Amino acid sequence: MATRKLLLLPGDGIGPEAMNEVRKLIAYMNEDLQAGFELEEGLVGGSAYDVHGQSISEADMQKALGADAVLFGAVGGPKWDDVPYEVRPEAGLLRLRKDLQLFANLRPAICYPALASASSLKQELVEGLDILIVRELTGGVYFGEPKEIIDLGNGQKRGIDTQIYDTYEIERISGVAFELARTRGNRVTSMEKRNVMKSGVLWNDVVTATHAASYQDVQLDHMLADAGGMQLVRQPKQFDVIVTDNLFGDMLSDVAAMLTGSLGMLPSASLGAPDDVTGTRKALYEPVHGSAPDIAGKGIANPIAMMASFAMCLRYSFNMVAEADRLESAIAAVLDSGIRTVDIAGESITPVGTTQMGDAVLNQFKALSN
Ligand code: NAD
């Protein structure tokens, strides 16, 4: 039986509540499908601060480095608003991204037919939407130096951020996008601002060269990022995979997220470079939502974003494509049957709690697996 090392970092707020529903899936897969998941647990965020005085301990960082994949819940909450900046809950997530060198952030925007009416766009524009935004996560203007506010001495200050990309960074993120496109609709749209930014000119050149060298079977289009934002709300189904930098990816993926309805539905994956020997990538999977302190402890959080993040983990870290497909189908079937948590219930449906939603998906997944 294969051994698959998985580290669970539930975190704070609704993170542990949502993670419990994934635990049930894992237990079933180990017992009935011989999946061979070997689980470790750790603390991150405020819950790690309370125990270790750090947002993630060295021991848990070592577990993350040794795992095949990390499943992350959410961090943060008012309880930790006043802790020192360097040990604030979010620092644990940033440390994980940095030390695991997770340079590729994958955010699917899937609109389940049953939820199409909840989108802020017209139903026919979003029904059946299935796009994937691949965002560069470790470079660009969020990290470039100099990054400072300087006093000009004349009553004025100057804020400086620096957008920097090197060839290798653009090559590796576009390579991820092309490879993923091959497993989907085989189309990539690269977005930058080459009309006004030198880093955009280089981005365009390198993506074009990477495509010509290794991925000519994939269709490549280029679009200015502002036009891309407009097209995302005008006609989102025209896209398959979008690849873009850290800043534009941050904004465009939030725009795409809103096409699909609720924050409680959205999974994400962050991937590192393939290991030279094994070919496997370091990876962290997490819902897009935060710790939702306003509903934490009430048992009403939607666990679907966390469960769909686990589906991404099955697909991208363990190549368990059939199981990932079945889990995503189970989620769609549960939504089709009208079962809803409070965030997606609307006016006319009585919502179920976290556990009932998790059980409904698990039972459907079992039915599809038999
Ligand atoms: P949030 O995503 O936690 O919540 C926003 C709103 O969406 C809230 O009303 C919440 O109740 C609702 N919501 C979110 N997830 C839901 C779910 N699964 N089911 C039902 N409703 C859901 O964002 P926020 O309120 O801005 O931030 C709360 C805390 O989370 C802050 O401390 C913030 O720093 C942190 N945060 C953490 C992450 C992360 O861990 N990756 C991401 C974003 C925010």
Coordinates of C-alpha atoms and ligand atoms in Angstrom, one line a residue:
M1 CA 0.0 0.0 0.0
A2 CA 1.3 3.5 -0.9
T3 CA 2.2 5.8 2.0
R4 CA 1.0 9.3 1.6
K5 CA 2.3 11.7 4.3
L6 CA -0.2 14.4 5.0
L7 CA 0.2 17.2 7.6
L8 CA -3.0 18.7 9.0
L9 CA -2.8 22.3 10.3
P10 CA -6.4 23.2 11.2
G11 CA -5.5 26.6 12.7
D12 CA -8.0 28.9 14.3
G13 CA -11.7 29.8 14.2
I14 CA -13.7 27.7 11.7
G15 CA -10.5 26.1 10.5
P16 CA -10.7 23.1 12.9
E17 CA -14.4 22.8 12.3
A18 CA -14.0 22.5 8.5
M19 CA -10.9 20.2 8.9
N20 CA -13.0 17.7 10.9
E21 CA -15.1 17.0 7.8
V22 CA -11.9 16.3 5.8
R23 CA -10.7 13.9 8.6
K24 CA -13.9 11.8 8.0
L25 CA -13.1 11.6 4.3
I26 CA -9.5 10.5 5.0
A27 CA -10.7 7.9 7.6
Y28 CA -13.1 6.4 5.0
M29 CA -10.5 6.4 2.3
N30 CA -7.9 4.7 4.5
E31 CA -10.4 2.1 5.7
D32 CA -12.3 1.3 2.6
L33 CA -10.2 2.4 -0.3
Q34 CA -6.7 1.5 1.1
A35 CA -5.5 5.1 0.4
G36 CA -2.6 4.8 2.9
F37 CA -2.7 8.4 4.2
E38 CA -0.4 8.8 7.2
L39 CA -1.6 11.8 9.2
E40 CA 0.4 14.2 11.3
E41 CA -1.1 17.2 13.1
G42 CA 0.3 20.5 14.0
L43 CA -0.6 24.0 15.3
V44 CA -0.5 27.2 13.3
G45 CA -1.7 30.8 13.8
G46 CA -3.2 31.9 17.1
S47 CA -3.5 28.4 18.4
A48 CA 0.3 27.9 17.9
Y49 CA 1.0 31.3 19.5
D50 CA -1.0 30.3 22.6
V51 CA 1.1 27.1 23.1
H52 CA 4.5 28.0 21.6
G53 CA 4.6 31.9 21.5
Q54 CA 5.2 31.5 17.8
S55 CA 2.7 31.3 14.8
I56 CA 4.3 28.0 13.9
S57 CA 6.9 26.0 15.9
E58 CA 10.1 24.7 14.4
A59 CA 8.9 21.2 15.0
D60 CA 5.8 21.7 13.0
M61 CA 7.8 23.4 10.2
Q62 CA 9.9 20.3 10.1
K63 CA 6.8 18.2 9.8
A64 CA 5.6 20.4 6.9
L65 CA 9.0 20.1 5.1
G66 CA 8.8 16.3 5.5
A67 CA 5.2 15.9 4.4
D68 CA 4.0 15.1 0.8
A69 CA 1.3 17.7 1.3
V70 CA 0.0 20.1 3.9
L71 CA -3.7 20.8 4.5
F72 CA -4.3 24.2 6.1
G73 CA -7.5 25.4 7.7
A74 CA -7.4 29.2 8.5
V75 CA -5.7 31.5 10.9
G76 CA -6.4 34.7 12.8
G77 CA -9.1 36.2 15.0
P78 CA -9.6 39.2 17.4
K79 CA -8.1 37.3 20.3
W80 CA -4.6 37.8 18.6
D81 CA -5.1 41.3 17.3
D82 CA -2.5 42.7 19.7
V83 CA 0.2 40.1 19.6
P84 CA 3.6 41.3 18.2
Y85 CA 3.7 41.7 14.4
E86 CA 6.3 39.1 13.8
V87 CA 4.3 36.4 15.6
R88 CA 0.9 37.4 14.3
P89 CA -1.2 34.4 13.1
E90 CA -0.7 35.2 9.4
A91 CA 3.1 35.0 9.9
G92 CA 2.7 31.2 10.2
L93 CA 1.2 30.9 6.7
L94 CA 3.7 33.2 5.2
R95 CA 6.6 31.2 6.8
L96 CA 5.1 28.0 5.3
R97 CA 4.8 29.5 1.8
K98 CA 8.4 30.9 2.0
D99 CA 10.1 27.8 3.5
L100 CA 8.3 25.4 1.2
Q101 CA 9.0 27.7 -1.7
L102 CA 5.4 27.7 -2.9
F103 CA 5.7 29.9 -6.0
A104 CA 2.5 28.8 -7.8
N105 CA -0.9 29.6 -6.4
L106 CA -3.8 27.8 -8.1
R107 CA -7.3 29.2 -7.6
P108 CA -10.1 27.4 -9.5
A109 CA -13.3 29.4 -10.0
I110 CA -16.0 26.8 -10.6
C111 CA -19.7 27.8 -10.6
Y112 CA -21.8 24.8 -9.6
P113 CA -25.1 24.9 -11.6
A114 CA -27.1 24.8 -8.4
L115 CA -25.5 28.0 -7.2
A116 CA -25.5 29.9 -10.5
S117 CA -28.4 32.1 -9.4
A118 CA -26.3 33.2 -6.3
S119 CA -23.7 34.9 -8.5
S120 CA -23.6 38.6 -8.9
L121 CA -23.5 38.1 -12.7
K122 CA -26.4 36.8 -14.9
Q123 CA -26.9 33.1 -14.5
E124 CA -26.2 32.2 -18.1
L125 CA -22.8 33.9 -17.9
V126 CA -21.6 31.8 -15.0
E127 CA -23.5 28.5 -15.1
G128 CA -20.9 25.7 -15.7
L129 CA -18.0 28.2 -15.3
D130 CA -14.7 26.3 -14.8
I131 CA -11.5 28.4 -14.9
L132 CA -8.2 28.2 -13.1
I133 CA -6.1 31.2 -12.2
V134 CA -2.4 30.4 -11.8
R135 CA -0.8 33.3 -9.8
E136 CA 2.9 33.8 -9.2
L137 CA 3.2 33.9 -5.4
T138 CA 6.7 34.5 -4.3
G139 CA 8.0 37.4 -6.5
G140 CA 6.9 40.7 -8.0
V141 CA 5.9 43.9 -6.3
Y142 CA 5.0 42.3 -2.9
F143 CA 8.6 41.3 -2.3
G144 CA 10.8 43.5 -4.6
E145 CA 13.4 45.8 -3.0
P146 CA 13.6 48.7 -2.4
K147 CA 10.3 48.7 -0.5
E148 CA 10.1 51.7 1.8
I149 CA 8.6 55.0 2.7
I150 CA 11.2 57.7 2.6
D151 CA 11.0 61.2 4.1
L152 CA 11.8 63.8 1.4
G153 CA 12.4 66.5 4.0
N154 CA 10.1 69.0 2.5
G155 CA 6.9 67.9 4.2
Q156 CA 6.5 65.1 1.6
K157 CA 7.1 61.4 1.9
R158 CA 7.6 58.9 -0.9
G159 CA 6.3 55.3 -0.9
I160 CA 8.2 52.9 -3.0
D161 CA 7.4 49.3 -4.1
T162 CA 9.5 47.5 -6.7
Q163 CA 8.1 45.2 -9.3
I164 CA 10.9 42.7 -10.2
Y165 CA 10.7 39.4 -12.2
D166 CA 13.6 37.3 -13.4
T167 CA 13.4 35.0 -16.4
Y168 CA 13.4 31.8 -14.3
E169 CA 10.5 33.0 -12.2
I170 CA 8.3 33.5 -15.3
E171 CA 9.5 30.3 -16.9
R172 CA 8.5 28.1 -14.0
I173 CA 5.1 29.7 -13.4
S174 CA 4.2 29.6 -17.0
G175 CA 5.4 25.9 -17.2
V176 CA 3.0 25.1 -14.3
A177 CA 0.1 26.8 -16.2
F178 CA 0.9 25.0 -19.5
E179 CA 1.1 21.6 -17.8
L180 CA -2.2 22.2 -16.0
A181 CA -3.9 23.4 -19.2
R182 CA -3.0 20.0 -20.8
T183 CA -5.1 18.3 -18.1
R184 CA -8.1 20.6 -18.8
G185 CA -9.1 22.7 -21.8
N186 CA -5.6 23.0 -23.2
R187 CA -5.7 26.9 -23.3
V188 CA -3.7 29.4 -21.5
T189 CA -4.2 33.2 -21.3
S190 CA -1.2 35.1 -20.0
M191 CA -2.0 38.5 -18.5
E192 CA 0.4 41.4 -17.8
K193 CA 0.7 45.2 -18.6
R194 CA 3.4 45.2 -21.3
N195 CA 2.1 48.5 -22.6
V196 CA 3.3 50.3 -19.5
M197 CA 5.6 48.0 -17.5
K198 CA 9.1 46.6 -18.4
S199 CA 8.4 43.6 -16.2
G200 CA 5.3 43.1 -18.4
V201 CA 7.4 43.1 -21.6
L202 CA 9.7 40.5 -20.1
W203 CA 6.8 38.5 -18.8
N204 CA 5.2 38.4 -22.3
D205 CA 8.6 37.5 -24.0
V206 CA 9.4 34.7 -21.5
V207 CA 5.9 33.1 -21.6
T208 CA 6.0 33.2 -25.5
A209 CA 9.5 31.6 -25.5
T210 CA 8.5 28.9 -22.9
H211 CA 5.5 28.1 -25.0
A212 CA 7.5 27.8 -28.2
A213 CA 10.1 25.7 -26.6
S214 CA 8.0 23.1 -24.9
Y215 CA 4.2 23.6 -25.1
Q216 CA 3.2 24.3 -28.7
D217 CA 0.3 21.8 -28.3
V218 CA -1.3 24.2 -25.9
Q219 CA -3.2 27.3 -27.2
L220 CA -1.6 30.5 -25.9
D221 CA -3.2 34.0 -25.9
H222 CA -1.9 37.2 -24.3
M223 CA -4.2 39.8 -22.8
L224 CA -3.5 43.1 -21.0
A225 CA -4.4 42.5 -17.3
D226 CA -6.9 45.4 -17.2
A227 CA -8.7 44.1 -20.3
G228 CA -8.5 40.6 -18.7
G229 CA -10.4 42.0 -15.6
M230 CA -13.0 43.4 -17.9
Q231 CA -13.4 40.1 -19.8
L232 CA -13.6 38.1 -16.6
V233 CA -16.9 39.9 -15.7
R234 CA -18.1 40.3 -19.3
Q235 CA -17.6 36.7 -20.6
P236 CA -15.8 34.6 -18.0
K237 CA -16.4 31.3 -19.8
Q238 CA -14.0 32.3 -22.6
F239 CA -11.1 31.4 -20.3
D240 CA -9.5 28.0 -19.3
V241 CA -6.2 28.7 -17.5
I242 CA -5.1 32.3 -16.7
V243 CA -1.5 32.8 -15.7
T244 CA -0.4 36.1 -14.2
D245 CA 1.9 37.8 -11.7
N246 CA 1.5 38.2 -8.0
L247 CA -0.2 41.6 -7.9
F248 CA -2.6 41.0 -10.9
G249 CA -3.2 37.5 -9.7
D250 CA -4.3 38.7 -6.3
M251 CA -6.9 41.0 -7.8
L252 CA -8.1 38.9 -10.7
S253 CA -8.5 35.8 -8.6
D254 CA -10.7 37.7 -6.1
V255 CA -12.8 39.0 -9.1
A256 CA -13.1 35.4 -10.3
A257 CA -14.1 34.3 -6.8
M258 CA -17.1 36.5 -6.7
L259 CA -18.4 35.0 -9.9
T260 CA -19.0 31.8 -8.1
G261 CA -21.1 32.9 -5.1
S262 CA -19.7 32.3 -1.6
L263 CA -16.3 32.4 0.0
G264 CA -17.2 29.1 1.8
M265 CA -17.0 27.3 -1.6
L266 CA -13.5 28.2 -2.8
P267 CA -10.5 26.0 -2.5
S268 CA -6.9 26.8 -3.4
A269 CA -3.5 25.1 -3.8
S270 CA 0.0 26.4 -3.6
L271 CA 2.7 24.4 -5.3
G272 CA 6.6 24.4 -5.2
A273 CA 9.1 23.2 -7.7
P274 CA 9.4 19.5 -8.5
D275 CA 12.0 17.6 -6.4
D276 CA 15.0 16.8 -8.6
V277 CA 15.0 13.1 -7.5
T278 CA 11.3 12.2 -6.9
G279 CA 9.6 14.7 -9.2
T280 CA 7.0 15.5 -6.5
R281 CA 6.2 19.1 -5.5
K282 CA 5.9 20.6 -2.0
A283 CA 2.3 21.7 -1.7
L284 CA -0.2 23.4 0.6
Y285 CA -3.9 23.3 0.2
E286 CA -6.3 25.7 1.9
P287 CA -9.7 27.3 1.6
V288 CA -9.7 30.9 0.3
H289 CA -11.8 32.0 3.3
G290 CA -10.4 33.1 6.7
S291 CA -11.1 32.0 10.2
A292 CA -14.6 33.6 10.2
P293 CA -14.6 34.6 13.9
D294 CA -18.2 35.8 13.6
I295 CA -19.5 32.3 13.1
A296 CA -16.7 30.2 14.8
G297 CA -17.8 27.7 17.3
K298 CA -21.4 27.8 16.1
G299 CA -21.2 24.7 14.0
I300 CA -22.6 26.5 10.9
A301 CA -19.5 27.0 8.7
N302 CA -19.6 25.7 5.2
P303 CA -16.9 22.9 5.0
I304 CA -17.0 22.7 1.2
A305 CA -14.0 25.0 0.5
M306 CA -11.9 22.8 2.8
M307 CA -13.2 19.6 1.3
A308 CA -12.6 20.9 -2.2
S309 CA -9.1 21.8 -1.2
F310 CA -8.6 18.2 -0.2
A311 CA -9.9 17.2 -3.7
M312 CA -7.2 19.4 -5.2
C313 CA -4.7 17.7 -2.9
L314 CA -5.8 14.3 -4.2
R315 CA -5.4 15.6 -7.8
Y316 CA -2.1 17.5 -7.7
S317 CA -0.1 15.9 -4.9
F318 CA -1.2 12.2 -5.1
N319 CA -2.3 11.9 -8.7
M320 CA -5.6 10.4 -7.4
V321 CA -7.5 11.9 -10.3
A322 CA -10.5 9.5 -10.2
E323 CA -11.0 10.1 -6.4
A324 CA -10.7 13.9 -6.9
D325 CA -13.3 13.8 -9.7
R326 CA -15.6 11.7 -7.4
L327 CA -15.2 14.1 -4.5
E328 CA -16.0 17.1 -6.7
S329 CA -18.9 15.2 -8.2
A330 CA -20.2 14.4 -4.7
I331 CA -20.1 18.1 -3.8
A332 CA -22.0 19.0 -6.9
A333 CA -24.6 16.3 -6.3
V334 CA -25.1 17.5 -2.7
L335 CA -25.7 21.0 -3.9
D336 CA -28.0 19.8 -6.6
S337 CA -30.1 18.0 -3.9
G338 CA -30.7 21.4 -2.3
I339 CA -28.6 20.8 0.9
R340 CA -27.1 24.2 1.9
T341 CA -25.2 25.8 4.7
V342 CA -26.2 29.2 5.9
D343 CA -23.8 31.1 3.6
I344 CA -25.4 29.6 0.4
A345 CA -29.0 28.9 1.6
G346 CA -30.7 32.1 0.4
E347 CA -34.2 32.9 1.6
S348 CA -36.2 29.8 1.0
I349 CA -34.0 26.9 2.2
T350 CA -33.5 25.9 5.9
P351 CA -29.7 25.6 6.3
V352 CA -27.8 22.6 7.7
G353 CA -24.8 22.8 9.9
T354 CA -21.1 22.0 9.2
T355 CA -21.4 18.3 10.3
Q356 CA -24.5 17.6 8.2
M357 CA -23.0 19.2 5.1
G358 CA -19.8 17.2 5.7
D359 CA -21.7 14.0 6.2
A360 CA -23.8 14.6 3.1
V361 CA -20.7 15.0 0.9
L362 CA -19.1 11.9 2.5
N363 CA -22.1 9.8 1.9
Q364 CA -22.3 10.9 -1.7
F365 CA -18.6 10.2 -2.1
K366 CA -19.1 6.7 -0.7
A367 CA -22.0 6.1 -3.0
L368 CA -19.9 7.1 -6.0
S369 CA -16.9 5.0 -4.8
N370 CA -18.9 1.8 -4.6
Ligands
NAD1 P1 -13.3 35.5 6.5 O1 -13.1 34.8 5.2 O2 -12.9 34.8 7.7 O3 -14.9 35.9 6.6 C1 -15.6 36.8 5.8 C2 -17.1 36.5 5.9 O4 -17.4 35.3 5.2 C3 -17.6 36.3 7.3 O5 -18.8 36.9 7.4 C4 -17.6 34.8 7.5 O6 -18.6 34.4 8.4 C5 -18.0 34.3 6.1 N1 -17.4 33.0 5.8 C6 -16.1 32.8 5.5 N2 -15.9 31.5 5.4 C7 -17.1 30.9 5.5 C8 -17.5 29.5 5.5 N3 -16.7 28.5 5.3 N4 -18.8 29.3 5.8 C9 -19.7 30.3 6.0 N5 -19.3 31.6 6.0 C10 -18.1 31.9 5.8 O7 -12.6 36.9 6.4 P2 -12.4 38.1 7.4 O8 -13.6 38.2 8.3 O9 -11.9 39.3 6.7 O10 -11.2 37.6 8.4 C11 -11.4 36.9 9.6 C12 -10.0 36.5 10.1 O11 -9.4 35.6 9.2 C13 -9.0 37.6 10.2 O12 -8.2 37.4 11.4 C14 -8.2 37.5 8.9 O13 -6.9 38.0 9.1 C15 -8.2 36.0 8.8 N6 -7.9 35.5 7.4 C16 -7.2 34.4 7.3 C17 -7.0 33.8 6.1 C18 -6.2 32.6 6.0 O14 -6.0 31.9 7.0 N7 -5.7 32.2 4.9 C19 -7.5 34.4 4.9 C20 -8.3 35.5 5.1 C21 -8.5 36.1 6.3

